[in-house]
CSV table of C-alpha atoms in Angstrom, one decimal:
chain,number,residue,atom,x,y,z
A,1,GLY,CA,14.6,17.8,-8.4
A,2,ALA,CA,16.2,18.2,-5.0
A,3,GLY,CA,13.7,16.0,-3.1
A,4,VAL,CA,11.7,12.8,-3.5
A,5,SER,CA,8.9,13.4,-6.0
A,6,GLN,CA,5.7,11.5,-6.0
A,7,SER,CA,2.7,11.5,-8.4
A,8,PRO,CA,-0.2,11.8,-8.4
A,9,SER,CA,-0.6,13.9,-5.3
A,10,ASN,CA,-4.2,12.8,-5.0
A,11,LYS,CA,-6.1,10.0,-6.6
A,12,VAL,CA,-9.7,9.0,-6.4
A,13,THR,CA,-10.6,5.6,-7.9
A,14,GLU,CA,-13.5,3.2,-8.0
A,15,LYS,CA,-13.4,0.0,-6.1
A,16,GLY,CA,-12.0,-2.8,-8.3
A,17,LYS,CA,-9.9,-0.5,-10.5
A,18,ASP,CA,-6.1,-0.8,-10.7
A,19,VAL,CA,-3.9,2.2,-9.7
A,20,GLU,CA,-0.3,3.1,-10.2
A,21,LEU,CA,1.6,5.4,-8.0
A,22,ARG,CA,5.0,6.8,-9.0
A,23,CYS,CA,8.1,7.8,-7.1
A,24,ASP,CA,11.2,9.6,-8.3
A,25,PRO,CA,13.9,9.3,-5.6
A,26,ILE,CA,16.6,11.8,-4.9
A,27,SER,CA,19.4,11.6,-7.5
A,28,GLY,CA,22.1,9.2,-6.4
A,29,HIS,CA,20.1,7.5,-3.8
A,30,THR,CA,20.3,3.7,-4.2
A,31,ALA,CA,17.7,2.8,-1.6
A,32,LEU,CA,14.0,3.3,-2.1
A,33,TYR,CA,11.1,2.6,0.3
A,34,TRP,CA,7.3,2.6,0.1
A,35,TYR,CA,5.3,3.1,3.3
A,36,ARG,CA,1.5,3.4,3.8
A,37,GLN,CA,-0.1,5.7,6.3
A,38,SER,CA,-3.8,5.2,7.0
A,39,LEU,CA,-5.8,8.0,8.5
A,40,GLY,CA,-4.7,8.8,12.1
A,41,GLN,CA,-2.1,6.0,12.2
A,42,GLY,CA,1.6,5.6,11.9
A,43,LEU,CA,3.6,4.5,8.9
A,44,GLU,CA,3.4,0.9,7.7
A,45,PHE,CA,6.4,-0.5,5.8
A,46,LEU,CA,5.5,-2.0,2.4
A,47,ILE,CA,8.6,-2.6,0.3
A,48,TYR,CA,12.3,-1.7,0.0
A,49,PHE,CA,14.7,-1.7,-3.0
A,50,GLN,CA,18.4,-1.5,-2.6
A,51,GLY,CA,20.5,-1.3,-5.8
A,52,ASN,CA,20.3,-4.5,-7.8
A,53,SER,CA,19.4,-6.7,-4.8
A,54,ALA,CA,16.2,-8.5,-4.6
A,55,PRO,CA,13.6,-6.2,-3.0
A,56,ASP,CA,12.3,-6.8,0.5
A,57,LYS,CA,8.6,-7.3,-0.1
A,58,SER,CA,7.8,-8.5,3.4
A,59,GLY,CA,5.5,-5.6,4.1
A,60,LEU,CA,3.2,-5.9,1.2
A,61,PRO,CA,-0.3,-6.6,2.6
A,62,SER,CA,-1.6,-8.8,-0.2
A,63,ASP,CA,-0.8,-10.1,-3.6
A,64,ARG,CA,-2.8,-7.2,-5.1
A,65,PHE,CA,0.1,-5.0,-4.2
A,66,SER,CA,3.3,-5.0,-6.3
A,67,ALA,CA,6.1,-2.6,-7.0
A,68,GLU,CA,9.0,-2.3,-9.4
A,69,ARG,CA,12.0,-0.1,-9.8
A,70,THR,CA,13.3,0.5,-13.3
A,71,GLY,CA,16.9,1.3,-13.9
A,72,GLY,CA,17.6,1.7,-10.3
A,73,SER,CA,15.7,5.0,-10.2
A,74,VAL,CA,12.0,5.5,-10.6
A,75,SER,CA,9.6,3.2,-8.8
A,76,THR,CA,6.0,2.3,-9.4
A,77,LEU,CA,3.7,0.9,-6.8
A,78,THR,CA,0.7,-0.9,-8.3
A,79,ILE,CA,-2.5,-1.8,-6.5
A,80,GLN,CA,-4.8,-4.1,-8.4
A,81,ARG,CA,-8.5,-4.5,-7.8
A,82,THR,CA,-8.5,-1.7,-5.2
A,83,GLN,CA,-10.6,-2.1,-2.1
A,84,GLN,CA,-11.8,0.6,0.3
A,85,GLU,CA,-9.4,-0.4,2.9
A,86,ASP,CA,-6.6,0.5,0.5
A,87,SER,CA,-7.5,4.2,1.0
A,88,ALA,CA,-4.4,5.8,2.6
A,89,VAL,CA,-1.4,8.0,2.0
A,90,TYR,CA,1.3,6.2,0.2
A,91,LEU,CA,4.7,7.6,1.1
A,92,CYS,CA,7.9,7.0,-0.9
A,93,ALA,CA,11.3,7.6,0.6
A,94,SER,CA,14.9,7.2,-0.5
A,95,SER,CA,18.4,7.1,1.1
A,96,ARG,CA,21.9,6.9,-0.1
A,97,GLY,CA,22.5,3.4,1.0
A,98,SER,CA,21.5,0.4,3.0
A,99,THR,CA,23.7,1.2,6.0
A,100,ALA,CA,21.6,2.6,8.7
A,101,TRP,CA,23.7,5.6,9.5
A,102,GLY,CA,24.8,6.6,6.1
A,103,GLY,CA,21.3,6.3,4.8
A,104,THR,CA,19.1,8.9,6.5
A,105,ILE,CA,15.7,8.4,4.9
A,106,TYR,CA,14.1,11.3,3.0
A,107,PHE,CA,10.4,11.2,2.3
A,108,GLY,CA,8.2,12.6,-0.5
A,109,GLU,CA,4.9,14.3,0.1
A,110,GLY,CA,2.9,11.2,-0.6
A,111,SER,CA,0.1,10.1,-2.8
A,112,TRP,CA,-3.3,10.3,-1.2
A,113,LEU,CA,-5.4,7.4,-2.5
A,114,THR,CA,-9.2,7.3,-2.0
A,115,VAL,CA,-11.1,4.3,-3.1
A,116,VAL,CA,-14.9,4.9,-3.4
B,1,ALA,CA,9.6,-7.9,16.8
B,2,GLN,CA,10.5,-4.3,17.0
B,3,THR,CA,7.9,-2.0,18.5
B,4,VAL,CA,7.8,1.7,19.0
B,5,THR,CA,5.3,3.3,21.4
B,6,GLN,CA,4.3,6.9,21.7
B,7,SER,CA,1.9,7.1,24.6
B,8,GLN,CA,0.7,10.7,24.0
B,9,PRO,CA,-1.7,10.9,21.0
B,10,GLU,CA,-2.0,14.7,21.5
B,11,MET,CA,-0.2,17.4,23.2
B,12,SER,CA,-0.4,21.2,23.3
B,13,VAL,CA,2.0,23.9,24.5
B,14,GLN,CA,2.1,27.6,24.6
B,15,GLU,CA,4.3,29.5,22.2
B,16,ALA,CA,7.9,30.0,23.7
B,17,GLU,CA,7.4,27.2,26.3
B,18,THR,CA,9.1,23.8,26.4
B,19,VAL,CA,7.4,20.5,25.6
B,20,THR,CA,8.6,16.9,25.8
B,21,LEU,CA,7.3,14.1,23.7
B,22,SER,CA,7.7,10.5,24.9
B,23,CYS,CA,8.8,7.4,23.0
B,24,THR,CA,9.7,3.9,24.1
B,25,TYR,CA,10.9,1.0,22.0
B,26,ASP,CA,11.6,-2.6,22.3
B,27,THR,CA,14.6,-4.4,20.7
B,28,SER,CA,17.0,-7.2,21.5
B,29,GLU,CA,19.7,-5.5,19.4
B,30,ASN,CA,22.6,-3.5,20.8
B,31,ASN,CA,23.3,-1.4,17.8
B,32,TYR,CA,20.5,0.7,16.4
B,33,TYR,CA,19.4,4.2,15.4
B,34,LEU,CA,16.6,6.3,16.6
B,35,PHE,CA,14.9,9.2,14.8
B,36,TRP,CA,12.2,11.8,15.3
B,37,TYR,CA,10.3,12.9,12.2
B,38,LYS,CA,7.9,15.8,11.9
B,39,GLN,CA,4.9,15.6,9.6
B,40,PRO,CA,3.2,19.0,9.1
B,41,PRO,CA,-0.2,19.3,7.3
B,42,SER,CA,1.7,19.2,4.0
B,43,ARG,CA,2.3,15.5,4.8
B,44,GLN,CA,6.0,15.5,4.1
B,45,MET,CA,8.0,13.7,6.7
B,46,ILE,CA,10.9,15.8,7.8
B,47,LEU,CA,13.8,14.5,9.9
B,48,VAL,CA,14.1,16.5,13.1
B,49,ILE,CA,16.9,14.7,14.9
B,50,ARG,CA,18.6,11.3,15.1
B,51,GLN,CA,20.6,9.3,17.7
B,52,GLU,CA,23.0,6.4,17.4
B,53,ALA,CA,22.5,3.9,20.2
B,54,TYR,CA,26.3,3.5,20.7
B,55,LYS,CA,26.6,7.2,21.5
B,56,GLN,CA,26.0,8.2,25.1
B,57,GLN,CA,25.8,11.9,24.4
B,58,ASN,CA,22.3,13.1,23.7
B,59,ALA,CA,21.8,14.6,20.2
B,60,THR,CA,20.8,18.2,19.8
B,61,GLU,CA,19.7,20.3,16.8
B,62,ASN,CA,19.1,23.9,17.7
B,63,ARG,CA,15.8,24.0,19.7
B,64,PHE,CA,15.4,20.2,19.6
B,65,SER,CA,17.1,17.8,21.9
B,66,VAL,CA,16.6,14.2,23.0
B,67,ASN,CA,16.9,12.4,26.2
B,68,PHE,CA,18.1,8.9,25.3
B,69,GLN,CA,18.0,6.3,28.1
B,70,LYS,CA,19.3,3.1,26.5
B,71,ALA,CA,18.7,0.9,29.6
B,72,ALA,CA,15.1,2.1,29.8
B,73,LYS,CA,14.7,2.0,26.0
B,74,SER,CA,13.4,5.5,26.1
B,75,PHE,CA,13.9,8.3,23.5
B,76,SER,CA,12.1,11.5,24.3
B,77,LEU,CA,12.1,14.7,22.3
B,78,LYS,CA,12.3,18.1,23.9
B,79,ILE,CA,11.3,21.2,22.0
B,80,SER,CA,12.5,24.4,23.6
B,81,ASP,CA,11.1,27.9,22.8
B,82,SER,CA,8.2,26.3,20.9
B,83,GLN,CA,7.1,28.1,17.8
B,84,LEU,CA,3.8,28.1,15.9
B,85,GLY,CA,5.6,26.3,13.0
B,86,ASP,CA,6.3,23.4,15.3
B,87,THR,CA,2.7,22.4,15.1
B,88,ALA,CA,2.7,19.0,13.4
B,89,MET,CA,2.5,15.3,14.0
B,90,TYR,CA,5.7,13.9,15.5
B,91,PHE,CA,6.8,10.3,14.9
B,92,CYS,CA,9.4,8.4,16.7
B,93,ALA,CA,11.2,5.8,14.5
B,94,PHE,CA,13.7,3.0,15.1
B,95,ARG,CA,16.1,1.2,12.8
B,96,GLU,CA,18.3,-1.7,13.6
B,97,GLU,CA,21.8,-1.7,12.2
B,98,THR,CA,21.6,-5.3,11.2
B,99,SER,CA,18.3,-5.1,9.3
B,100,GLY,CA,19.4,-2.0,7.4
B,101,SER,CA,16.2,-1.6,5.5
B,102,ARG,CA,13.2,-0.5,7.4
B,103,LEU,CA,12.2,2.2,9.8
B,104,THR,CA,9.6,1.1,12.4
B,105,PHE,CA,7.4,4.0,13.4
B,106,GLY,CA,5.4,4.8,16.5
B,107,GLU,CA,1.7,5.9,16.2
B,108,GLY,CA,2.6,9.6,16.4
B,109,THR,CA,1.9,12.5,18.7
B,110,GLN,CA,-0.1,15.5,17.4
B,111,LEU,CA,1.6,18.6,18.8
B,112,THR,CA,-0.3,21.9,18.8
B,113,VAL,CA,1.6,25.1,19.6
B,114,ASN,CA,-0.9,27.8,20.8
B,115,PRO,CA,-0.2,31.5,20.4
């Protein structure tokens, strides 16, 4: 597709369950980002992948959160043993490269996670 | 630490009028990039306008323009001839040239354009 694609669009899960959120970046984009947006708040950086480099995981809030990117394209964000405070919109974004100017960041529509 | 502050949680404007959204930021870097993103109810973040810190000329994109004051670390967004479709949450964002990876976002300003 032409844009960043995320699935599922909405997910309701029970507390304690694991969830996986998927992101398919724009073709040819080497950089991929995950952000979290809690209700009424700004975006919180989670993790960043750039090519074959080690990901920048400095934004992950706990060890229950992990992400991988297979083949330099699709990424999966996994939240284990979900808690109610994990309820948020998880936004994925991609850009052409790591350089700030050449890499304008394009966002997907997000996955809305609700933990009940 | 980088911080971005948007002091106006909500704003409203009449259709066809002009509105200015405020943003200030804090950094010790000299080279960086500033962005305004729009988030309509569809949730998708849409880039509105961007500014390189080393450029003195303010960026413009059709009805959108910025007032970039580097010394004051201020980056406001002006929307001229407001349209109903401009109703959205607007986020100011900052990205250092050296860090390369992350955008730091402000808390957002909810703009409502009234008919």
